[in-house]
GROMACS .gro file of C-alpha atoms in nm:
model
  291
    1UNK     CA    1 -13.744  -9.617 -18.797
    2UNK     CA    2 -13.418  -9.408 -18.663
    3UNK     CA    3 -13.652  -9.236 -18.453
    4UNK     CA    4 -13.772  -9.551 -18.281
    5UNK     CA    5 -13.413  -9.722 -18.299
    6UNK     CA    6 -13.289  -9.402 -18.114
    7UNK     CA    7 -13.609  -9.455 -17.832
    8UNK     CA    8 -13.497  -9.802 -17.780
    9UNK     CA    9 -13.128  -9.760 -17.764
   10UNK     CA   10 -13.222  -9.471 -17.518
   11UNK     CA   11 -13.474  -9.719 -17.252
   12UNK     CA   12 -13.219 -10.007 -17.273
   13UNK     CA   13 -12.908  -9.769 -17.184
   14UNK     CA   14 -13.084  -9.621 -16.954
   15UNK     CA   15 -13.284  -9.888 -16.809
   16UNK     CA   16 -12.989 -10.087 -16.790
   17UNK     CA   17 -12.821  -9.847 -16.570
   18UNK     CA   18 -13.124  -9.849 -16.338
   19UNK     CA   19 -13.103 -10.208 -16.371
   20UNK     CA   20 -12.763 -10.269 -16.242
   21UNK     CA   21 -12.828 -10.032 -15.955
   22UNK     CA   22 -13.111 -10.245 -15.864
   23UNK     CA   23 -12.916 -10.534 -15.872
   24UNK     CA   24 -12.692 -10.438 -15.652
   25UNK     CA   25 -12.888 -10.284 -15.393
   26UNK     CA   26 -13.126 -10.628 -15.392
   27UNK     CA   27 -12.935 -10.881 -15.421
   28UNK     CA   28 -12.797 -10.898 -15.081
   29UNK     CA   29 -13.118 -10.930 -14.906
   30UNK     CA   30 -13.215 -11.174 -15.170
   31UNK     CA   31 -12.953 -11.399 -15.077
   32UNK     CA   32 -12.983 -11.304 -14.690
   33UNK     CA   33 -13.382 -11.367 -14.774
   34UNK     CA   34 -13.274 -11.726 -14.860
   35UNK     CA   35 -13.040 -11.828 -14.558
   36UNK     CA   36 -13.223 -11.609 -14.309
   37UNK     CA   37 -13.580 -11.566 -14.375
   38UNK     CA   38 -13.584 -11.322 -14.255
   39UNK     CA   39 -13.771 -11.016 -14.429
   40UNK     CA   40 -13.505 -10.719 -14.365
   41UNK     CA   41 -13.702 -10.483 -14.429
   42UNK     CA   42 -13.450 -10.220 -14.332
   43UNK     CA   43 -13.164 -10.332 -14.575
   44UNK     CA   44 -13.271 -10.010 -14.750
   45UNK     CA   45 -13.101  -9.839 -14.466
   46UNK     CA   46 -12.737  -9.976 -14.507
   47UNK     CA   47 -12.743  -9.848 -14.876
   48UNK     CA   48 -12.839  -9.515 -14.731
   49UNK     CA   49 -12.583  -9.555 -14.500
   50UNK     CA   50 -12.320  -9.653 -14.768
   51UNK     CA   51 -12.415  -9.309 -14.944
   52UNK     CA   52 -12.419  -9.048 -14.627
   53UNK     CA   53 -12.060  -9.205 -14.552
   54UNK     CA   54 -11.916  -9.140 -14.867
   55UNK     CA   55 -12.011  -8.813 -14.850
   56UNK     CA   56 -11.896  -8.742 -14.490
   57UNK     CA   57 -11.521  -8.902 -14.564
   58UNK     CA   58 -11.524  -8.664 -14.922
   59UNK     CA   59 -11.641  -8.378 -14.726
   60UNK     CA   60 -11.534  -8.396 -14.428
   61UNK     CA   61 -11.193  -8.608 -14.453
   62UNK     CA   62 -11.138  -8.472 -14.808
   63UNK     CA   63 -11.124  -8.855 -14.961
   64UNK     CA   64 -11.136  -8.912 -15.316
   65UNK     CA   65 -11.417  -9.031 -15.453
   66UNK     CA   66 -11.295  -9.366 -15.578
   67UNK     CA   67 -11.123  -9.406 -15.175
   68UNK     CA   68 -11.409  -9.305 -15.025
   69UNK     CA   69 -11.674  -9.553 -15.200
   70UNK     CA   70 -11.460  -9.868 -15.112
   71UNK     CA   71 -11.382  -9.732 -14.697
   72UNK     CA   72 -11.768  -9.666 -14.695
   73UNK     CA   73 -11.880 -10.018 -14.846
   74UNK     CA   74 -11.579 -10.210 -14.564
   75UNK     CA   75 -11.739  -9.992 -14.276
   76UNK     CA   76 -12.106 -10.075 -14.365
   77UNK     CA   77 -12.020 -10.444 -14.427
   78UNK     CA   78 -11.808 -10.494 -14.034
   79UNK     CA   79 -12.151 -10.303 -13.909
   80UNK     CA   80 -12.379 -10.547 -14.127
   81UNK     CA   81 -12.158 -10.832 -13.965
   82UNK     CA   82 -12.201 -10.677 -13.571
   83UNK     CA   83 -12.596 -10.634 -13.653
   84UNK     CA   84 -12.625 -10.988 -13.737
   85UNK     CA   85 -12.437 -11.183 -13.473
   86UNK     CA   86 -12.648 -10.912 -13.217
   87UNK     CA   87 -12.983 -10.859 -13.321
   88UNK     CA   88 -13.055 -11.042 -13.627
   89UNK     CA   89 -12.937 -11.371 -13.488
   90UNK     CA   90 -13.257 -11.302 -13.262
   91UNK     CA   91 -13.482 -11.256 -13.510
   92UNK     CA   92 -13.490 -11.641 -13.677
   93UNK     CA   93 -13.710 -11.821 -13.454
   94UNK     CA   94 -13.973 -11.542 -13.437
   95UNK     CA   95 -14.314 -11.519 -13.602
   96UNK     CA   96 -14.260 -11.306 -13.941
   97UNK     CA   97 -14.482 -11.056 -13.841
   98UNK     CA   98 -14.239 -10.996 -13.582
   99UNK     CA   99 -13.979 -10.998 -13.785
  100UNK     CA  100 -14.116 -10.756 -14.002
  101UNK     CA  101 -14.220 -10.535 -13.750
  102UNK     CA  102 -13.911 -10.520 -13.624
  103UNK     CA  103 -13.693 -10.448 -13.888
  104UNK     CA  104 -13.933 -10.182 -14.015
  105UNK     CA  105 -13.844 -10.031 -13.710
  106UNK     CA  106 -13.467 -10.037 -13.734
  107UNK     CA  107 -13.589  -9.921 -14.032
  108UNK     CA  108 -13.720  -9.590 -13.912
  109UNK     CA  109 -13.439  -9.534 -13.666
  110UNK     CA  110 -13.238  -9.529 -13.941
  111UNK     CA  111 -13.450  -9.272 -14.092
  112UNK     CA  112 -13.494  -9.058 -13.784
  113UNK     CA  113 -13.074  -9.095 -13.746
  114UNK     CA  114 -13.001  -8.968 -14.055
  115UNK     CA  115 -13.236  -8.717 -13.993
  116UNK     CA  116 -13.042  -8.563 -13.702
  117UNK     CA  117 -12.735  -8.605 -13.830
  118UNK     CA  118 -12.710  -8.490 -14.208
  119UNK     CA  119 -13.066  -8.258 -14.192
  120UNK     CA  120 -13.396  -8.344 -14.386
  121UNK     CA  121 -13.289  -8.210 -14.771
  122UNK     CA  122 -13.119  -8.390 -14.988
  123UNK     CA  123 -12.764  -8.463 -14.999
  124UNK     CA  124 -12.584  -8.511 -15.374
  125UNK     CA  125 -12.222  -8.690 -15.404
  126UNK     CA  126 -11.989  -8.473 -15.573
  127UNK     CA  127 -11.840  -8.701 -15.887
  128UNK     CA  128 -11.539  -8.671 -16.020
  129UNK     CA  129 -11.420  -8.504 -16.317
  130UNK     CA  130 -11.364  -8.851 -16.504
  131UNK     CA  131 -11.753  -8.958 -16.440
  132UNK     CA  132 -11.915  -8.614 -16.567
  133UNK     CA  133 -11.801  -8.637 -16.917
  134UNK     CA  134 -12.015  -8.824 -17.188
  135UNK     CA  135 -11.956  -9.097 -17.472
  136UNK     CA  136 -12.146  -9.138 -17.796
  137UNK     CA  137 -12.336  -9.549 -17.795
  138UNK     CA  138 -12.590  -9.641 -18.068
  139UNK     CA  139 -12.619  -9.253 -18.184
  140UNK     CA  140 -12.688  -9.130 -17.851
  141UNK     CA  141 -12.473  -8.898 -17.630
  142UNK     CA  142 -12.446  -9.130 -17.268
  143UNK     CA  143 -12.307  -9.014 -16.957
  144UNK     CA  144 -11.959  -9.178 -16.863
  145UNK     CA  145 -12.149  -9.187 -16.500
  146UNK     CA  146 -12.376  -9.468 -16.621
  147UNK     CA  147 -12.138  -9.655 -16.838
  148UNK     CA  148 -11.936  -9.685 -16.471
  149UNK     CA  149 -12.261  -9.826 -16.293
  150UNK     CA  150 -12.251 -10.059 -16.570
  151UNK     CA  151 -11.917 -10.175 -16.555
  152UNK     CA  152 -11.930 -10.205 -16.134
  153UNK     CA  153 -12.284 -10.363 -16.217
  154UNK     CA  154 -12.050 -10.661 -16.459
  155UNK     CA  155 -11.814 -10.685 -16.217
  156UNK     CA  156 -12.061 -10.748 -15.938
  157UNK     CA  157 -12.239 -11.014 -16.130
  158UNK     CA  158 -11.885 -11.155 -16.229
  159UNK     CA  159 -11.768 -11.196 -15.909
  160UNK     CA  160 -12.050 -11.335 -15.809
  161UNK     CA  161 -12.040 -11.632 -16.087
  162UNK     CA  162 -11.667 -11.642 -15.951
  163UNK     CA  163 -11.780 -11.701 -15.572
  164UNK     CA  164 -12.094 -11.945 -15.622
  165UNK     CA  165 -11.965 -12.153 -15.869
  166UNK     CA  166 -11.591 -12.146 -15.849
  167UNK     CA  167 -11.486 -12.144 -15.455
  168UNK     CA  168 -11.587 -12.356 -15.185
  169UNK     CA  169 -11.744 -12.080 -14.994
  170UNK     CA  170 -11.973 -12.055 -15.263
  171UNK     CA  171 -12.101 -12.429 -15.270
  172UNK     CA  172 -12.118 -12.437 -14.860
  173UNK     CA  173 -12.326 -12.088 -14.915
  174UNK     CA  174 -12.570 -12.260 -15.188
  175UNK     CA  175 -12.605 -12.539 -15.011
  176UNK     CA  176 -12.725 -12.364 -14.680
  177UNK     CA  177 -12.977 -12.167 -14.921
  178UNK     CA  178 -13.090 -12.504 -15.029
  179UNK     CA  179 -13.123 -12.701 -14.714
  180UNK     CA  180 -13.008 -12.525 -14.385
  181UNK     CA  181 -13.048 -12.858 -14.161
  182UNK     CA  182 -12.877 -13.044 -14.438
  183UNK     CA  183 -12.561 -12.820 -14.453
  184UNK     CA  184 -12.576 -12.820 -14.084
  185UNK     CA  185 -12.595 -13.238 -14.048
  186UNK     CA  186 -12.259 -13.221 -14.299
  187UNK     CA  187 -12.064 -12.972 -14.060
  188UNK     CA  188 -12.088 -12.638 -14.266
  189UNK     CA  189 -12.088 -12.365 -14.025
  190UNK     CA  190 -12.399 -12.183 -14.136
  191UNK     CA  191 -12.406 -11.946 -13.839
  192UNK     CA  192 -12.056 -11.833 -14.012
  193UNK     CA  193 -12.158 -11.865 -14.308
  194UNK     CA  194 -12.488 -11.632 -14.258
  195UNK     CA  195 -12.303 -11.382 -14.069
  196UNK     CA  196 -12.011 -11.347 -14.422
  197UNK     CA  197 -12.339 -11.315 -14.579
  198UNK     CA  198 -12.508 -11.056 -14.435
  199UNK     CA  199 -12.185 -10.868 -14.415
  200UNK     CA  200 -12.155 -10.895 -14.786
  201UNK     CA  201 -12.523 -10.805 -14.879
  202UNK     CA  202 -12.509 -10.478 -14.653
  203UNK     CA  203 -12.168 -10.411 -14.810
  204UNK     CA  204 -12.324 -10.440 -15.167
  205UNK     CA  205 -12.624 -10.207 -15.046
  206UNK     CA  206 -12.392  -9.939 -14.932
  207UNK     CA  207 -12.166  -9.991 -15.236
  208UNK     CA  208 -12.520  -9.942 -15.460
  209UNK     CA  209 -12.664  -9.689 -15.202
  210UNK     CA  210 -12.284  -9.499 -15.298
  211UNK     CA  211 -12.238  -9.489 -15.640
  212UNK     CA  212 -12.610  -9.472 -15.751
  213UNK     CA  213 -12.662  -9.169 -15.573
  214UNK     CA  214 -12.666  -8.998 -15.938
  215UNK     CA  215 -13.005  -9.208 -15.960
  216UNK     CA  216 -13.164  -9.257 -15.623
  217UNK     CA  217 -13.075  -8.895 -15.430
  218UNK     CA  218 -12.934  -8.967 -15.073
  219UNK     CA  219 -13.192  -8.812 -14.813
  220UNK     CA  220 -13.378  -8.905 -14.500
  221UNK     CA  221 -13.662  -9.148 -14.602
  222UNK     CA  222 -13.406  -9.342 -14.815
  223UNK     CA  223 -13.471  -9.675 -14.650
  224UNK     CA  224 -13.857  -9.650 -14.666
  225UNK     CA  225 -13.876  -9.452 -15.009
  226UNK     CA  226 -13.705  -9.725 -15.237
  227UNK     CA  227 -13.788 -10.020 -15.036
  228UNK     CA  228 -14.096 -10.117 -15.238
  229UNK     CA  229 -13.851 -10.145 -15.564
  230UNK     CA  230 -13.586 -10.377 -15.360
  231UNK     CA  231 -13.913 -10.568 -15.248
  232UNK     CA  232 -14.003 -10.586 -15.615
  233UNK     CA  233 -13.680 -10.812 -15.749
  234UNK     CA  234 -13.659 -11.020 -15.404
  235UNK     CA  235 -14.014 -11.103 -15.473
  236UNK     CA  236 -13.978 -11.167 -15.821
  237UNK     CA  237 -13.666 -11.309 -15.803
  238UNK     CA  238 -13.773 -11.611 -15.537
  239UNK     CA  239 -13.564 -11.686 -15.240
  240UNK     CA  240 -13.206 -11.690 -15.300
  241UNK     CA  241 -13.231 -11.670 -15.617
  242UNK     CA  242 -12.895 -11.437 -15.679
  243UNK     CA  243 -12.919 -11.556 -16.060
  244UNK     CA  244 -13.216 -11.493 -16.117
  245UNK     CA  245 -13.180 -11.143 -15.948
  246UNK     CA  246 -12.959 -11.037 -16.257
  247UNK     CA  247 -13.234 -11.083 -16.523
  248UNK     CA  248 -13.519 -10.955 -16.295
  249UNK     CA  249 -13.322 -10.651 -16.165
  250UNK     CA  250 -13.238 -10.580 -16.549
  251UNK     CA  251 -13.603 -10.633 -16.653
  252UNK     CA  252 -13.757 -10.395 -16.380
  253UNK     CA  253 -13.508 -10.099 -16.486
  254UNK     CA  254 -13.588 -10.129 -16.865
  255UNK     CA  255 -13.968 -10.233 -16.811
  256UNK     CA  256 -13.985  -9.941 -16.578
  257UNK     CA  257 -13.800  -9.713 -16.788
  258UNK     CA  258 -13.992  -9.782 -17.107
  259UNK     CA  259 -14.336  -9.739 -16.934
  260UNK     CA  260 -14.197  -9.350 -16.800
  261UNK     CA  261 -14.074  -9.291 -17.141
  262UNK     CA  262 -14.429  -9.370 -17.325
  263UNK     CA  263 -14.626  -9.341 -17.084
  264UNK     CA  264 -14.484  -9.041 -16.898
  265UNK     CA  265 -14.852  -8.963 -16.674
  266UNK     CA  266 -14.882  -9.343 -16.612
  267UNK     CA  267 -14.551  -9.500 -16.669
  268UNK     CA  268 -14.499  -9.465 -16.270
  269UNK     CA  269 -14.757  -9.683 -16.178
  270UNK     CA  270 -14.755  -9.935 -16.519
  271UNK     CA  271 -14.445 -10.125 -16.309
  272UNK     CA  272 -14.672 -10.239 -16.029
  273UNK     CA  273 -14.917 -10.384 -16.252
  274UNK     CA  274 -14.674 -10.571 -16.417
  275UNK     CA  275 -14.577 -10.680 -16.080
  276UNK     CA  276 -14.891 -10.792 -15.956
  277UNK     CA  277 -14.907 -10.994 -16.299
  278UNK     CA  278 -14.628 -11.143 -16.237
  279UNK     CA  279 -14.633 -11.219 -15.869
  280UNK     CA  280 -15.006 -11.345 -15.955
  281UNK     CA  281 -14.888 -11.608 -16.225
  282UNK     CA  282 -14.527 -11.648 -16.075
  283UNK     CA  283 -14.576 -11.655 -15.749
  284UNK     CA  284 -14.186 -11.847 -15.650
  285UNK     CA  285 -14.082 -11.622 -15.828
  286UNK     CA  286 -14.017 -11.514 -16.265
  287UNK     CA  287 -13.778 -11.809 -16.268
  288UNK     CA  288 -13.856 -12.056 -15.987
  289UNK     CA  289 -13.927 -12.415 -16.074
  290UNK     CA  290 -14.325 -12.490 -16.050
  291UNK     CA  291 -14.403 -12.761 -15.794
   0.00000   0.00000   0.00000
């Protein structure tokens, strides 16, 4: 029995870490998914980017670690905000397939640009002293790096509640997930109101693509490599669905960690056949409402 309580408290610590990391990565382009849709396929790339930035300003401007996360996550966000008023403002009246085949190859510029710049190997962020210690939870010895994913990871879903359900910003943004025209016809400025969007979903990938490093190693074929996972909670979580993103980006990392953990041959590939399941039986999504 303390064997198995030890196993659990180890795939929900764990899992929730990966979780929260999820979350934020995803759940900008599942809110852009729901104002936009538009398919960004190469929102993996700005989390890359937010990760190869914080390690230029550390290494080469000598920033702190805890500067150099925030200046890379502000930088990202104004370049999610130029991308959007210049070439994603072109993409919403296309076909999807060309929407997807274009942003799979901004995508792999990305890839090839990263390439160039920083090499092909991997890159690792240096953490600071205060984030390589550990803490005892439930019996187990945890790293103080994870227990700061999942404090940025409760802050991020705070400020989120703050935002949509507190601020006026946050009811004009739900309502132009709900019904674009609508909003429109009531004189919200959704082109605005997209473009604060975008910024702050490229913003959030950069600040997950940063400090989850630890967990998803900075290198090249960043965008493509992880893309199916972000894929995985847009898709599960339904269009917009930021709420829902929380539980379903929480549910991957344990789900996914407890299949590695008992599974360790199969566990890699028991996630997508959960996902199929789910997509198969769910298709709006774990938590839409059924038409």
């Amino acid at each position: 029995m303390e064997q198995f309580l030890a196993s659990l408290a180890f795939i929900i610590l764990y899992g929730g870490t990966y979780g929260a990391v999820l979350f934020i990565i995803s759940v900008g382009l599942v809110m852009t998914m729901g104002l936009m849709r538009v398919p960004n396929l190469a929102h993996g790339a700005f989390a890359a980017l937010g990760g190869y930035l914080t390690i230029l300003l550390m290494n080469q401007a000598g920033a702190n670690y805890f500067v150099a996360v925030p200046v890379a996550v502000i930088l990202v966000a104004a370049l999610g905000a130029l991308a959007e008023r210049t070439i994603y403002v072109r993409l919403y009246n296309i076909p999807e397939l060309d929407q997807i085949l274009l942003t799979v190859g901004i995508a792999f510029i990305f890839v090839g640009g990263l390439a160039l710049t920083f090499g092909p190997n991997v890159f690792t962020i240096r953490l600071p002293e205060v984030l390589s210690g550990s803490v005892d939870l439930f019996g187990r010895s945890f790293p103080v790096y994870r227990v700061f994913l999942l404090a940025v990871g409760a802050l991020i879903i705070l400020g989120f509640w703050l935002v949509f359900d507190r601020t006026t910003l946050g009811a004009k943004l739900r309502a132009a997930v709900d019904n674009r025209s609508m909003a429109q016809a009531t004189g919200i400025n959704v082109e605005r109101i997209v473009m604060l969007a975008f910024a702050a979903g490229t913003g959030l990938a950069a600040l997950g693509g940063a400090i989850g490093a630890g967990l998803f190693p900075l290198e090249p074929l960043y965008p493509i490599k992880y893309l199916t996972i972000i894929l995985i909670i847009v898709a599960l979580s339904g269009f917009g669905n930021i709420k829902s993103s929380i539980v379903v980006a929480m549910v991957v990392g344990i789900a996914d960690t407890a299949a590695r953990y008992y599974l360790p041959e199969l566990g890699g590939f028991a996630i997508y056949a959960l996902v199929i399941a789910a997509v198969a039986m769910r298709p709006a999504g774990m938590f839409a409402r059924q038409g």
